Short mmCIF file of C-alpha atoms in Angstrom, two decimals:
data_model
loop_
_atom_site.label_atom_id
_atom_site.label_comp_id
_atom_site.label_asym_id
_atom_site.label_seq_id
_atom_site.Cartn_x
_atom_site.Cartn_y
_atom_site.Cartn_z
CA MET A 1 0.01 0.00 -0.10
CA ASN A 2 1.56 3.40 -1.02
CA PHE A 3 0.91 6.71 1.04
CA ILE A 4 1.42 10.17 0.68
CA ASP A 5 2.24 11.80 4.13
CA THR A 6 0.47 15.12 4.26
CA ASN A 7 1.63 15.97 7.69
CA ALA A 8 5.41 15.30 8.18
CA TRP A 9 7.87 17.60 9.90
CA SER A 10 11.56 18.25 9.89
CA GLY A 11 13.77 20.11 12.30
CA SER A 12 13.81 19.88 16.14
CA TRP A 13 10.94 19.88 18.47
CA PRO A 14 12.06 21.24 22.01
CA PHE A 15 9.57 19.71 24.32
CA GLY A 16 10.29 15.94 24.21
CA PRO A 17 12.75 13.12 23.19
CA VAL A 18 11.20 12.42 19.88
CA SER A 19 13.11 9.52 18.01
CA LEU A 20 13.78 11.50 14.92
CA ILE A 21 14.48 15.23 15.34
CA ASP A 22 16.65 16.33 12.55
CA ALA A 23 15.77 17.36 8.92
CA GLU A 24 16.71 13.74 8.03
CA ALA A 25 13.62 12.47 9.94
CA PRO A 26 11.15 12.13 7.08
CA ARG A 27 13.65 10.13 5.15
CA VAL A 28 14.60 8.09 7.94
CA SER A 29 11.06 7.41 9.21
CA ARG A 30 9.91 6.05 6.00
CA VAL A 31 12.33 3.25 5.92
CA GLY A 32 10.34 0.07 6.05
CA TYR A 33 7.22 1.78 5.72
CA GLU A 34 5.21 2.70 2.35
CA ILE A 35 5.43 6.34 2.41
CA ASN A 36 6.21 7.27 -1.15
CA GLU A 37 6.02 11.05 -0.80
CA ALA A 38 5.64 13.47 2.12
CA LEU A 39 4.71 16.99 2.58
CA VAL A 40 7.23 18.29 5.11
CA SER A 41 6.90 21.52 7.35
CA PRO A 42 9.63 22.78 9.57
CA PHE A 43 9.43 22.51 13.48
CA ASP A 44 11.83 25.46 13.37
CA ALA A 45 9.00 27.81 12.05
CA VAL A 46 6.52 26.85 14.86
CA PHE A 47 8.03 28.81 17.70
CA GLN A 48 9.57 31.72 15.49
CA LEU A 49 7.17 34.48 14.75
CA ASP A 50 9.34 34.96 11.58
CA PRO A 51 8.72 31.34 9.94
CA MET A 52 11.18 32.17 7.02
CA PRO A 53 14.57 31.06 8.71
CA GLY A 54 12.83 27.86 9.20
CA ASN A 55 11.22 27.42 5.75
CA ARG A 56 14.44 28.22 4.09
CA ALA A 57 16.29 25.63 6.21
CA ASN A 58 13.39 23.08 5.24
CA PHE A 59 13.89 23.80 1.57
CA LYS A 60 17.77 23.46 1.71
CA ALA A 61 17.25 20.15 3.78
CA LEU A 62 14.78 18.73 1.18
CA ALA A 63 16.40 19.99 -1.93
CA MET A 64 18.06 16.54 -2.71
CA LEU A 65 15.20 14.45 -1.50
CA ARG A 66 12.82 14.38 -4.42
CA SER A 67 10.01 12.48 -2.81
CA PHE A 68 9.60 15.15 0.12
CA ARG A 69 7.85 18.24 -0.84
CA PRO A 70 8.35 21.36 1.32
CA LEU A 71 5.21 22.59 2.89
CA PRO A 72 6.11 26.01 4.35
CA ILE A 73 4.57 27.96 6.98
CA ILE A 74 3.16 31.44 6.73
CA ASN A 75 2.54 33.67 9.66
CA PRO A 76 -0.15 36.16 8.41
CA ALA A 77 0.41 38.11 11.84
CA THR A 78 3.71 39.31 10.59
CA PRO A 79 3.83 42.52 8.47
CA ALA A 80 6.03 40.84 5.92
CA TRP A 81 3.76 37.82 5.14
CA LYS A 82 3.15 38.93 1.64
CA ASP A 83 6.97 39.14 0.91
CA HIS A 84 7.10 35.58 2.41
CA LEU A 85 4.36 34.35 0.24
CA GLU A 86 6.19 35.76 -2.80
CA GLU A 87 9.52 34.03 -1.88
CA ILE A 88 7.70 30.89 -1.01
CA SER A 89 5.53 30.82 -4.08
CA ASP A 90 8.91 31.25 -6.37
CA HIS A 91 9.91 27.87 -5.15
CA GLY A 92 8.72 25.31 -7.80
CA ARG A 93 7.69 22.31 -5.60
CA VAL A 94 5.53 24.29 -3.25
CA VAL A 95 1.77 23.33 -3.70
CA ALA A 96 0.38 24.65 -0.40
CA VAL A 97 1.17 26.80 2.56
CA ARG A 98 0.44 25.91 6.29
CA LEU A 99 -1.09 28.20 9.00
CA LEU A 100 -0.56 27.67 12.64
CA PRO A 101 -3.14 30.17 14.14
CA ALA A 102 -2.57 28.69 17.60
CA TYR A 103 1.07 28.98 17.66
CA HIS A 104 1.46 32.28 15.96
CA GLY A 105 -1.38 33.91 17.82
CA TYR A 106 -3.90 35.11 15.43
CA SER A 107 -7.47 34.21 14.40
CA LEU A 108 -8.69 32.56 11.36
CA ARG A 109 -11.28 35.35 11.37
CA SER A 110 -8.55 38.20 11.00
CA ALA A 111 -8.30 40.49 8.19
CA SER A 112 -4.88 39.32 7.06
CA VAL A 113 -6.13 35.85 6.92
CA LYS A 114 -8.92 36.91 4.58
CA LYS A 115 -6.27 38.95 2.47
CA LEU A 116 -4.10 35.77 2.49
CA ILE A 117 -6.81 33.48 1.03
CA GLY A 118 -7.01 35.84 -1.96
CA GLU A 119 -3.40 35.65 -2.64
CA LEU A 120 -3.43 31.91 -2.47
CA ALA A 121 -6.24 31.55 -4.86
CA GLU A 122 -4.32 33.90 -7.54
CA LYS A 123 -1.13 31.74 -6.84
CA LYS A 124 -3.12 28.48 -7.08
CA LEU A 125 -1.76 27.30 -3.72
CA LYS A 126 -3.60 25.32 -1.29
CA LEU A 127 -4.21 26.08 2.38
CA VAL A 128 -3.27 23.76 5.19
CA ILE A 129 -4.46 24.53 8.67
CA THR A 130 -2.94 23.01 11.65
CA ALA A 131 -5.48 22.64 14.55
CA ARG A 132 -3.12 21.15 16.92
CA LEU A 133 0.41 19.48 17.05
CA VAL A 134 0.25 17.78 20.44
CA ASP A 135 -2.54 16.63 22.84
CA GLU A 136 -3.20 19.53 24.96
CA ARG A 137 -3.54 17.38 28.25
CA GLN A 138 0.03 16.25 27.82
CA GLU A 139 1.57 19.46 26.63
CA HIS A 140 4.86 20.72 28.41
CA PRO A 141 4.20 22.62 31.42
CA ALA A 142 5.81 25.56 29.94
CA LEU A 143 3.13 25.70 27.26
CA SER A 144 -0.47 26.37 27.20
CA ILE A 145 -1.64 26.38 23.58
CA LYS A 146 -5.27 25.78 23.08
CA PRO A 147 -6.07 24.03 19.56
CA ILE A 148 -8.19 26.19 17.26
CA CYS A 149 -11.72 25.77 18.53
CA VAL A 150 -14.48 24.15 16.63
CA ALA A 151 -16.69 27.24 16.52
CA GLN A 152 -13.70 29.35 14.90
CA ILE A 153 -13.28 26.77 12.27
CA LYS A 154 -17.11 26.75 11.55
CA SER A 155 -17.14 30.51 11.28
CA PHE A 156 -14.19 30.49 8.80
CA LEU A 157 -15.65 27.65 6.69
CA ASP A 158 -19.07 29.22 6.57
CA LYS A 159 -17.70 32.59 5.74
CA ALA A 160 -15.34 31.41 3.03
CA PRO A 161 -16.93 28.33 1.50
CA GLU A 162 -14.76 28.49 -1.75
CA VAL A 163 -11.50 27.93 0.20
CA HIS A 164 -11.55 24.01 0.99
CA PRO A 165 -8.72 24.08 3.29
CA LEU A 166 -6.97 20.95 4.68
CA ILE A 167 -7.47 21.06 8.54
CA GLN A 168 -5.10 18.81 10.29
CA GLY A 169 -4.88 17.49 14.04
CA LEU A 170 -8.85 17.60 14.67
CA GLY A 171 -10.19 14.76 17.03
CA ALA A 172 -13.03 12.51 15.97
CA HIS A 173 -15.39 14.50 18.41
CA GLU A 174 -14.44 17.71 16.72
CA LEU A 175 -14.99 16.43 13.25
CA ASN A 176 -18.30 15.14 14.43
CA GLU A 177 -19.13 18.79 15.32
CA LEU A 178 -18.12 20.15 12.17
CA SER A 179 -20.11 17.61 10.16
CA THR A 180 -22.80 20.36 9.76
CA THR A 181 -20.79 23.09 8.62
CA GLN A 182 -21.58 24.75 5.26
CA GLY A 183 -18.20 25.02 3.91
CA ALA A 184 -16.26 22.16 2.67
CA PHE A 185 -13.00 20.99 4.29
CA SER A 186 -10.63 18.14 4.38
CA THR A 187 -8.90 16.49 7.15
CA ASP A 188 -6.07 14.23 8.03
CA THR A 189 -5.77 11.22 10.20
CA SER A 190 -3.10 12.15 12.75
CA PHE A 191 -5.35 13.00 15.72
CA ALA A 192 -8.82 11.60 14.82
CA GLU A 193 -9.21 8.17 16.47
CA TRP A 194 -11.85 5.75 17.53
CA GLU A 195 -11.92 1.90 16.98
CA ASP A 196 -11.68 1.39 13.20
CA THR A 197 -11.31 5.08 12.83
CA LEU A 198 -11.81 5.47 9.30
CA ARG A 199 -15.12 3.81 9.21
CA VAL A 200 -16.29 6.06 12.38
CA LEU A 201 -15.10 9.05 10.55
CA LYS A 202 -17.09 8.18 7.38
CA LYS A 203 -20.28 9.05 9.20
CA ASP A 204 -19.29 12.70 9.62
CA ILE A 205 -16.90 13.56 6.58
CA PRO A 206 -16.87 11.77 3.11
CA VAL A 207 -13.92 9.41 2.87
CA SER A 208 -12.82 11.70 -0.23
CA ARG A 209 -11.93 14.41 2.18
CA ILE A 210 -9.74 12.02 4.53
CA LEU A 211 -6.29 12.33 3.73
CA PHE A 212 -3.24 10.59 5.53
CA GLY A 213 -1.10 12.47 7.93
CA SER A 214 1.11 10.85 10.22
CA LEU A 215 2.50 13.90 12.28
CA SER A 216 5.92 12.21 12.30
CA PRO A 217 8.19 12.35 14.17
CA LEU A 218 5.82 13.45 17.05
CA GLN A 219 3.73 10.31 16.54
CA VAL A 220 4.72 6.80 15.68
CA ALA A 221 4.52 6.43 11.75
CA GLN A 222 3.84 2.84 11.90
CA ALA A 223 0.53 3.42 14.14
CA GLN A 224 -0.68 6.12 11.79
CA ILE A 225 -0.07 3.94 8.80
CA ASP A 226 -1.73 0.81 10.34
CA LYS A 227 -4.84 3.06 11.14
CA VAL A 228 -5.26 3.29 7.58
CA ARG A 229 -3.80 0.07 6.35
CA LEU A 230 -5.78 -2.18 8.60
CA SER A 231 -9.28 -0.24 8.51
CA SER A 232 -12.13 -2.28 7.59
CA LEU A 233 -13.08 0.07 4.72
CA PRO A 234 -12.71 -1.30 1.27
CA LYS A 235 -9.50 -1.32 -0.34
CA ARG A 236 -10.16 1.30 -2.83
CA GLN A 237 -11.35 3.85 0.00
CA ARG A 238 -8.13 3.01 2.02
CA ASP A 239 -6.20 3.70 -0.97
CA ASN A 240 -7.86 7.06 -1.50
CA VAL A 241 -7.14 7.97 2.07
CA ALA A 242 -3.57 6.86 1.89
CA ILE A 243 -2.61 8.48 -1.39
CA GLY A 244 -5.61 9.31 -3.99
CA ASN A 245 -7.28 12.10 -2.03
CA ALA A 246 -3.99 13.79 -1.38
CA GLN A 247 -3.12 13.50 -5.12
CA SER A 248 -6.55 15.09 -5.99
CA PHE A 249 -6.24 17.77 -3.25
CA PHE A 250 -2.78 19.21 -3.87
CA ASP A 251 -3.10 18.23 -7.73
CA ILE A 252 0.33 16.23 -7.37
CA MET B 1 -22.65 1.14 15.04
CA GLY B 2 -24.07 0.61 18.23
CA ASP B 3 -22.62 0.77 21.67
CA GLY B 4 -20.74 -2.30 21.57
CA ARG B 5 -22.79 -4.43 23.82
CA SER B 6 -24.87 -6.48 21.19
CA THR B 7 -23.56 -10.19 20.55
CA LYS B 8 -23.04 -9.22 16.79
CA GLU B 9 -20.68 -6.38 17.88
CA VAL B 10 -18.81 -8.21 20.43
CA LYS B 11 -18.30 -11.04 17.82
CA ALA B 12 -17.12 -8.66 15.23
CA LEU B 13 -14.69 -7.13 17.77
CA VAL B 14 -13.22 -10.54 18.71
CA ARG B 15 -12.70 -11.37 14.95
CA ARG B 16 -11.04 -8.07 14.24
CA ALA B 17 -8.73 -8.47 17.19
CA LYS B 18 -7.72 -11.90 16.52
CA ARG B 19 -6.95 -10.81 13.03
CA PHE B 20 -4.27 -8.57 14.67
CA GLY B 21 -2.95 -11.59 16.62
CA ILE B 22 -4.83 -10.44 19.85
CA GLN B 23 -5.21 -13.76 21.67
CA ARG B 24 -6.86 -12.51 25.10
CA MET B 25 -8.56 -9.05 26.03
CA ILE B 26 -9.45 -7.54 29.25
CA ALA B 27 -12.95 -6.18 29.42
CA LEU B 28 -13.06 -3.46 31.80
CA GLY B 29 -16.80 -2.45 31.29
CA ASP B 30 -18.21 0.87 30.45
CA VAL B 31 -16.85 2.56 33.50
CA LEU B 32 -17.99 6.23 32.88
CA TYR B 33 -21.54 5.42 31.61
CA TYR B 34 -22.86 6.64 35.03
CA GLY B 35 -20.31 9.26 35.69
CA ALA B 36 -17.40 9.57 37.92
CA SER B 37 -18.89 8.09 40.98
CA PRO B 38 -21.52 5.38 40.35
CA SER B 39 -23.77 3.96 43.06
CA ARG B 40 -23.46 0.30 44.44
CA LYS B 41 -26.42 -0.72 42.02
CA GLN B 42 -24.89 0.95 39.19
CA ILE B 43 -21.42 -0.86 39.63
CA GLN B 44 -23.24 -4.10 39.93
CA THR B 45 -24.97 -3.24 36.46
CA LEU B 46 -21.71 -2.54 34.90
CA ASN B 47 -19.98 -5.51 36.24
CA ASN B 48 -22.97 -7.76 35.16
CA GLU B 49 -22.52 -6.31 31.65
CA THR B 50 -18.78 -7.34 31.68
CA ALA B 51 -19.70 -10.73 32.81
CA LYS B 52 -22.16 -10.95 29.89
CA ILE B 53 -19.55 -9.84 27.53
CA VAL B 54 -17.01 -12.41 28.77
CA SER B 55 -19.60 -15.19 28.56
CA MET B 56 -20.09 -14.40 24.75
CA ALA B 57 -16.31 -15.20 24.41
CA PRO B 58 -15.09 -16.79 27.47
CA ARG B 59 -11.62 -18.06 25.91
CA PHE B 60 -11.01 -14.51 24.72
CA PHE B 61 -12.18 -12.00 27.40
CA ILE B 62 -11.03 -11.64 30.95
CA GLY B 63 -13.15 -9.72 33.18
CA PHE B 64 -11.97 -7.10 35.60
CA CYS B 65 -14.31 -5.95 38.34
CA TYR B 66 -14.94 -2.11 38.48
CA LEU B 67 -15.24 -0.66 41.79
CA ASN B 68 -16.05 2.85 43.42
CA PRO B 69 -13.92 2.92 46.55
CA THR B 70 -15.92 5.85 48.09
CA LEU B 71 -18.89 3.47 48.62
CA GLY B 72 -16.84 2.16 51.72
CA GLU B 73 -15.18 -1.19 52.62
CA ARG B 74 -18.41 -3.34 52.84
CA ALA B 75 -19.70 -2.48 49.30
CA VAL B 76 -16.24 -2.91 47.93
CA ARG B 77 -15.30 -6.33 49.68
CA ASN B 78 -18.98 -7.48 48.56
CA GLU B 79 -18.50 -6.68 45.06
CA VAL B 80 -15.05 -8.32 44.92
CA ASP B 81 -16.39 -11.31 46.44
CA ARG B 82 -19.34 -11.35 43.97
CA CYS B 83 -17.12 -10.61 40.78
CA VAL B 84 -13.70 -12.16 41.49
CA GLY B 85 -14.87 -14.79 43.95
CA GLY B 86 -18.05 -15.63 42.08
CA LYS B 87 -17.56 -14.87 38.53
CA GLY B 88 -13.77 -15.43 37.88
CA PHE B 89 -12.81 -11.95 37.14
CA LYS B 90 -9.15 -11.60 37.27
CA GLY B 91 -8.48 -8.08 38.41
CA LEU B 92 -9.86 -4.91 39.88
CA LYS B 93 -10.73 -1.67 37.85
CA LEU B 94 -10.38 1.98 39.29
CA GLU B 95 -11.30 5.08 37.31
CA ILE B 96 -12.03 8.49 38.74
CA ALA B 97 -14.35 8.05 41.71
CA ASN B 98 -11.35 9.34 44.06
CA ASN B 99 -7.64 10.05 44.06
CA ALA B 100 -5.46 6.85 44.46
CA ARG B 101 -3.85 8.79 47.53
CA ASP B 102 -7.20 8.53 49.53
CA ALA B 103 -7.80 6.42 52.43
CA CYS B 104 -10.66 4.52 50.91
CA MET B 105 -8.43 2.67 48.73
CA LYS B 106 -7.35 0.56 51.73
CA PRO B 107 -9.96 -1.92 51.37
CA VAL B 108 -9.66 -2.29 47.46
CA MET B 109 -5.85 -2.85 47.75
CA GLU B 110 -6.52 -5.45 50.68
CA ALA B 111 -8.86 -7.16 48.48
CA GLY B 112 -6.45 -7.32 45.47
CA GLU B 113 -3.87 -8.76 47.98
CA ALA B 114 -6.33 -11.41 49.44
CA TYR B 115 -7.52 -12.52 45.99
CA ASP B 116 -4.12 -11.95 44.41
CA VAL B 117 -5.15 -10.08 41.53
CA PRO B 118 -3.88 -6.80 40.14
CA VAL B 119 -5.46 -3.34 40.47
CA LEU B 120 -5.73 -1.21 37.23
CA GLN B 121 -5.76 2.37 38.22
CA HIS B 122 -6.65 5.02 35.73
CA THR B 123 -4.03 7.54 35.69
CA TRP B 124 -3.32 10.71 33.88
CA SER B 125 -0.81 13.72 34.44
CA GLN B 126 -2.63 16.42 36.27
CA THR B 127 -0.33 19.04 35.14
CA LYS B 128 -3.03 20.47 32.68
CA ILE B 129 -6.12 18.77 33.66
CA LYS B 130 -6.08 20.00 37.32
CA LYS B 131 -8.85 17.56 38.81
CA ARG B 132 -6.63 15.77 41.26
CA SER B 133 -9.11 15.75 43.97
CA PHE B 134 -10.73 12.67 42.15
CA HIS B 135 -8.36 12.00 39.18
CA SER B 136 -5.12 10.34 39.87
CA ASP B 137 -1.66 11.74 38.70
CA PRO B 138 1.08 9.14 38.10
CA GLU B 139 2.72 10.13 41.46
CA ASP B 140 -0.76 9.25 43.23
CA THR B 141 -0.67 5.68 41.66
CA CYS B 142 2.78 5.29 42.38
CA LEU B 143 2.34 6.15 45.96
CA LEU B 144 -0.34 3.84 46.19
CA ALA B 145 1.82 0.87 44.88
CA LYS B 146 4.57 1.88 47.47
CA ARG B 147 1.68 1.93 50.38
CA PHE B 148 0.65 -1.53 49.51
CA PRO B 149 3.64 -3.47 48.49
CA ASN B 150 1.89 -6.89 48.45
CA THR B 151 -0.61 -5.76 45.82
CA ARG B 152 0.22 -5.54 42.17
CA VAL B 153 -0.84 -2.32 40.37
CA ILE B 154 -1.05 -1.49 36.89
CA MET B 155 -0.93 2.31 36.10
CA ALA B 156 -3.10 2.91 33.03
CA HIS B 157 -2.30 5.21 30.08
CA LEU B 158 1.47 5.49 29.53
CA THR B 159 1.02 8.62 27.15
CA GLY B 160 -1.29 10.37 29.78
CA CYS B 161 1.52 9.51 32.50
CA GLY B 162 4.02 11.02 30.13
CA PHE B 163 7.70 11.17 30.75
CA ARG B 164 7.29 12.30 34.24
CA GLY B 165 5.06 9.60 35.08
CA VAL B 166 7.56 6.87 33.84
CA LEU B 167 10.18 8.58 35.89
CA ALA B 168 8.12 8.46 38.93
CA ALA B 169 7.58 4.59 38.54
CA ARG B 170 11.03 3.72 38.57
CA GLY B 171 12.09 1.04 41.41
CA ILE B 172 8.52 0.00 42.47
CA ASP B 173 8.43 -3.86 42.10
CA ASN B 174 4.72 -4.16 42.26
CA LEU B 175 3.96 -1.62 39.70
CA TRP B 176 3.28 -1.90 35.81
CA VAL B 177 2.42 0.80 33.38
CA ASP B 178 0.27 0.12 30.34
CA THR B 179 0.61 1.64 26.75
CA SER B 180 -3.11 2.68 26.46
CA GLY B 181 -4.41 6.23 26.17
CA GLY B 182 -3.80 9.26 23.98
CA SER B 183 -2.48 9.29 20.42
CA PRO B 184 0.71 7.19 19.53
CA GLU B 185 3.17 9.82 20.62
CA ALA B 186 6.65 9.08 19.69
CA GLY B 187 9.35 8.32 22.16
CA ILE B 188 7.32 7.38 25.27
CA VAL B 189 7.50 3.79 24.83
CA GLU B 190 11.07 3.44 24.47
CA HIS B 191 11.37 5.88 27.44
CA ALA B 192 9.67 3.40 29.62
CA VAL B 193 11.51 0.51 28.52
CA SER B 194 14.76 2.53 28.95
CA ASN B 195 13.70 3.53 32.54
CA LEU B 196 11.54 0.75 33.85
CA GLY B 197 12.42 -2.19 31.76
CA SER B 198 10.23 -3.92 29.12
CA ASP B 199 9.17 -6.41 31.88
CA ARG B 200 7.21 -3.56 33.52
CA VAL B 201 5.24 -2.23 30.49
CA LEU B 202 1.98 -3.87 29.19
CA TYR B 203 0.31 -3.30 26.00
CA GLY B 204 -3.06 -1.85 26.30
CA SER B 205 -5.34 -0.40 23.55
CA ASP B 206 -8.17 1.56 25.41
CA LEU B 207 -10.90 0.33 23.10
CA PRO B 208 -13.35 1.63 21.76
CA ILE B 209 -12.10 5.21 22.16
CA ARG B 210 -8.84 4.20 20.30
CA ASP B 211 -7.95 2.49 17.14
CA LEU B 212 -6.75 -1.22 17.58
CA PRO B 213 -4.32 -1.29 14.86
CA ALA B 214 -3.00 2.22 15.95
CA ALA B 215 -2.57 1.06 19.38
CA ILE B 216 -0.64 -2.15 18.27
CA GLY B 217 1.39 0.06 15.89
CA GLN B 218 2.58 2.49 18.66
CA VAL B 219 4.53 -0.58 20.19
CA SER B 220 5.53 -2.50 17.02
CA GLY B 221 6.73 0.66 15.47
CA SER B 222 8.88 2.01 18.36
CA PRO B 223 12.53 1.41 18.29
CA ILE B 224 12.73 -1.42 20.93
CA SER B 225 13.98 -4.75 20.56
CA SER B 226 11.88 -7.65 19.34
CA ARG B 227 12.13 -9.22 22.88
CA ASP B 228 10.95 -5.93 24.58
CA LYS B 229 8.05 -6.14 21.94
CA GLU B 230 7.19 -9.59 23.02
CA ASN B 231 7.38 -8.82 26.74
CA ILE B 232 5.02 -5.85 26.29
CA PHE B 233 2.41 -7.38 23.97
CA TYR B 234 2.22 -11.00 25.84
CA GLN B 235 4.80 -12.27 28.36
CA ASN B 236 4.08 -9.64 31.04
CA ALA B 237 0.29 -9.76 30.93
CA ALA B 238 0.29 -13.62 30.78
CA GLN B 239 2.49 -13.75 34.00
CA LEU B 240 0.67 -10.94 35.70
CA LEU B 241 -2.68 -12.60 35.02
CA LYS B 242 -1.25 -16.03 35.57
CA LEU B 243 -2.43 -17.46 32.16
CA VAL B 244 0.86 -19.22 31.58
#
């Protein structure tokens, strides 16, 4: 079974002894697995208000790894975000940008996010939003970062139904709450969980809008792969979650 | 999908679990169905449901007796006699009726020792949750094990106990920690093996709120030896529950 990992990370994570913490992590973590391609964002941009040093280091680290595509981070709360977007979009392999509202301290309802959406449409770049990176119940004591709340996501989707973002890091209960929203969105498998996860999620969101995301190296890649590979859904649907839906979403 | 209680659902779960190599599964009951502190009658109802599920696949399921220690010594002892003595349950299960440090734990631990069955205590780091009056932090469960060295204690939820919880559990001969709870966080299984030894770590799934293949994959995909994995998946539980 082949996978595209839409939620892979490089760089160092300061709050835990993850197994693989350098820029080689995505390459190392796929050994023995079936991850053909990964969209990789830099941890080094998560805790920096200027994400560009992290993005540039990520571009450099992945330059020779053709099956790893950089997924750079934009912080629309910085005055320079338009310049950053220009620089990022000049990079031929970029197909999307990632937002981290909870870590960079802005709302999806902010005016700059609205402007950014217009710019992304012009540049034909997709939008990926991280709702959470770690389970807030086990967060490091120095941190108190709440995931993006469902009400904010609902409001965002309802006001911009044309956007269709990929929202990652949502729990099964949050996806259930979002099932009635007007705007379309896709999600990933990183935090959504229940016994036979995909079959349960299918009740709230079409399978065509569920994409594989490992959140590697913060989470065990094998566990995330097996969540999809060993689901009781028909093989065609599992293949779509593993790879087909990502190909369609990102047009890759 | 129903609530998991029907014969059809139970048999489907057994088939799916066996497909992934699960030979035996501990049934704990729907322990939060009546809230944090169920009455004596509610406890009996939940344990009767566990017994019913065990009866559907008696060679597969092992029942644990759910208890509310705040109901007092007589209620605890009667329920342990009814379920462990009468129904063949092989362990005691505690959730969030009280903190594991509380004095009401004494009859539970004495019953565990008397019947020679392990006590499974729900445990989660209270650094963020802050409900310690009735919710046990790993340091509370570790203290419980130290206070009752003749009773075997399973500290549930490795991911929820976190790195601090693993460090708290070092050097306690009557304590084991299970791998259930939370997303498959990287690093925590090898941290537990490194600090406690693989003979102190038990595989746990937290079904149905967790994905079975993901729960298995958290252990099988962690960078530990095959022998460590064999201990976690099978040997430790088999010895603890006297299955071999």
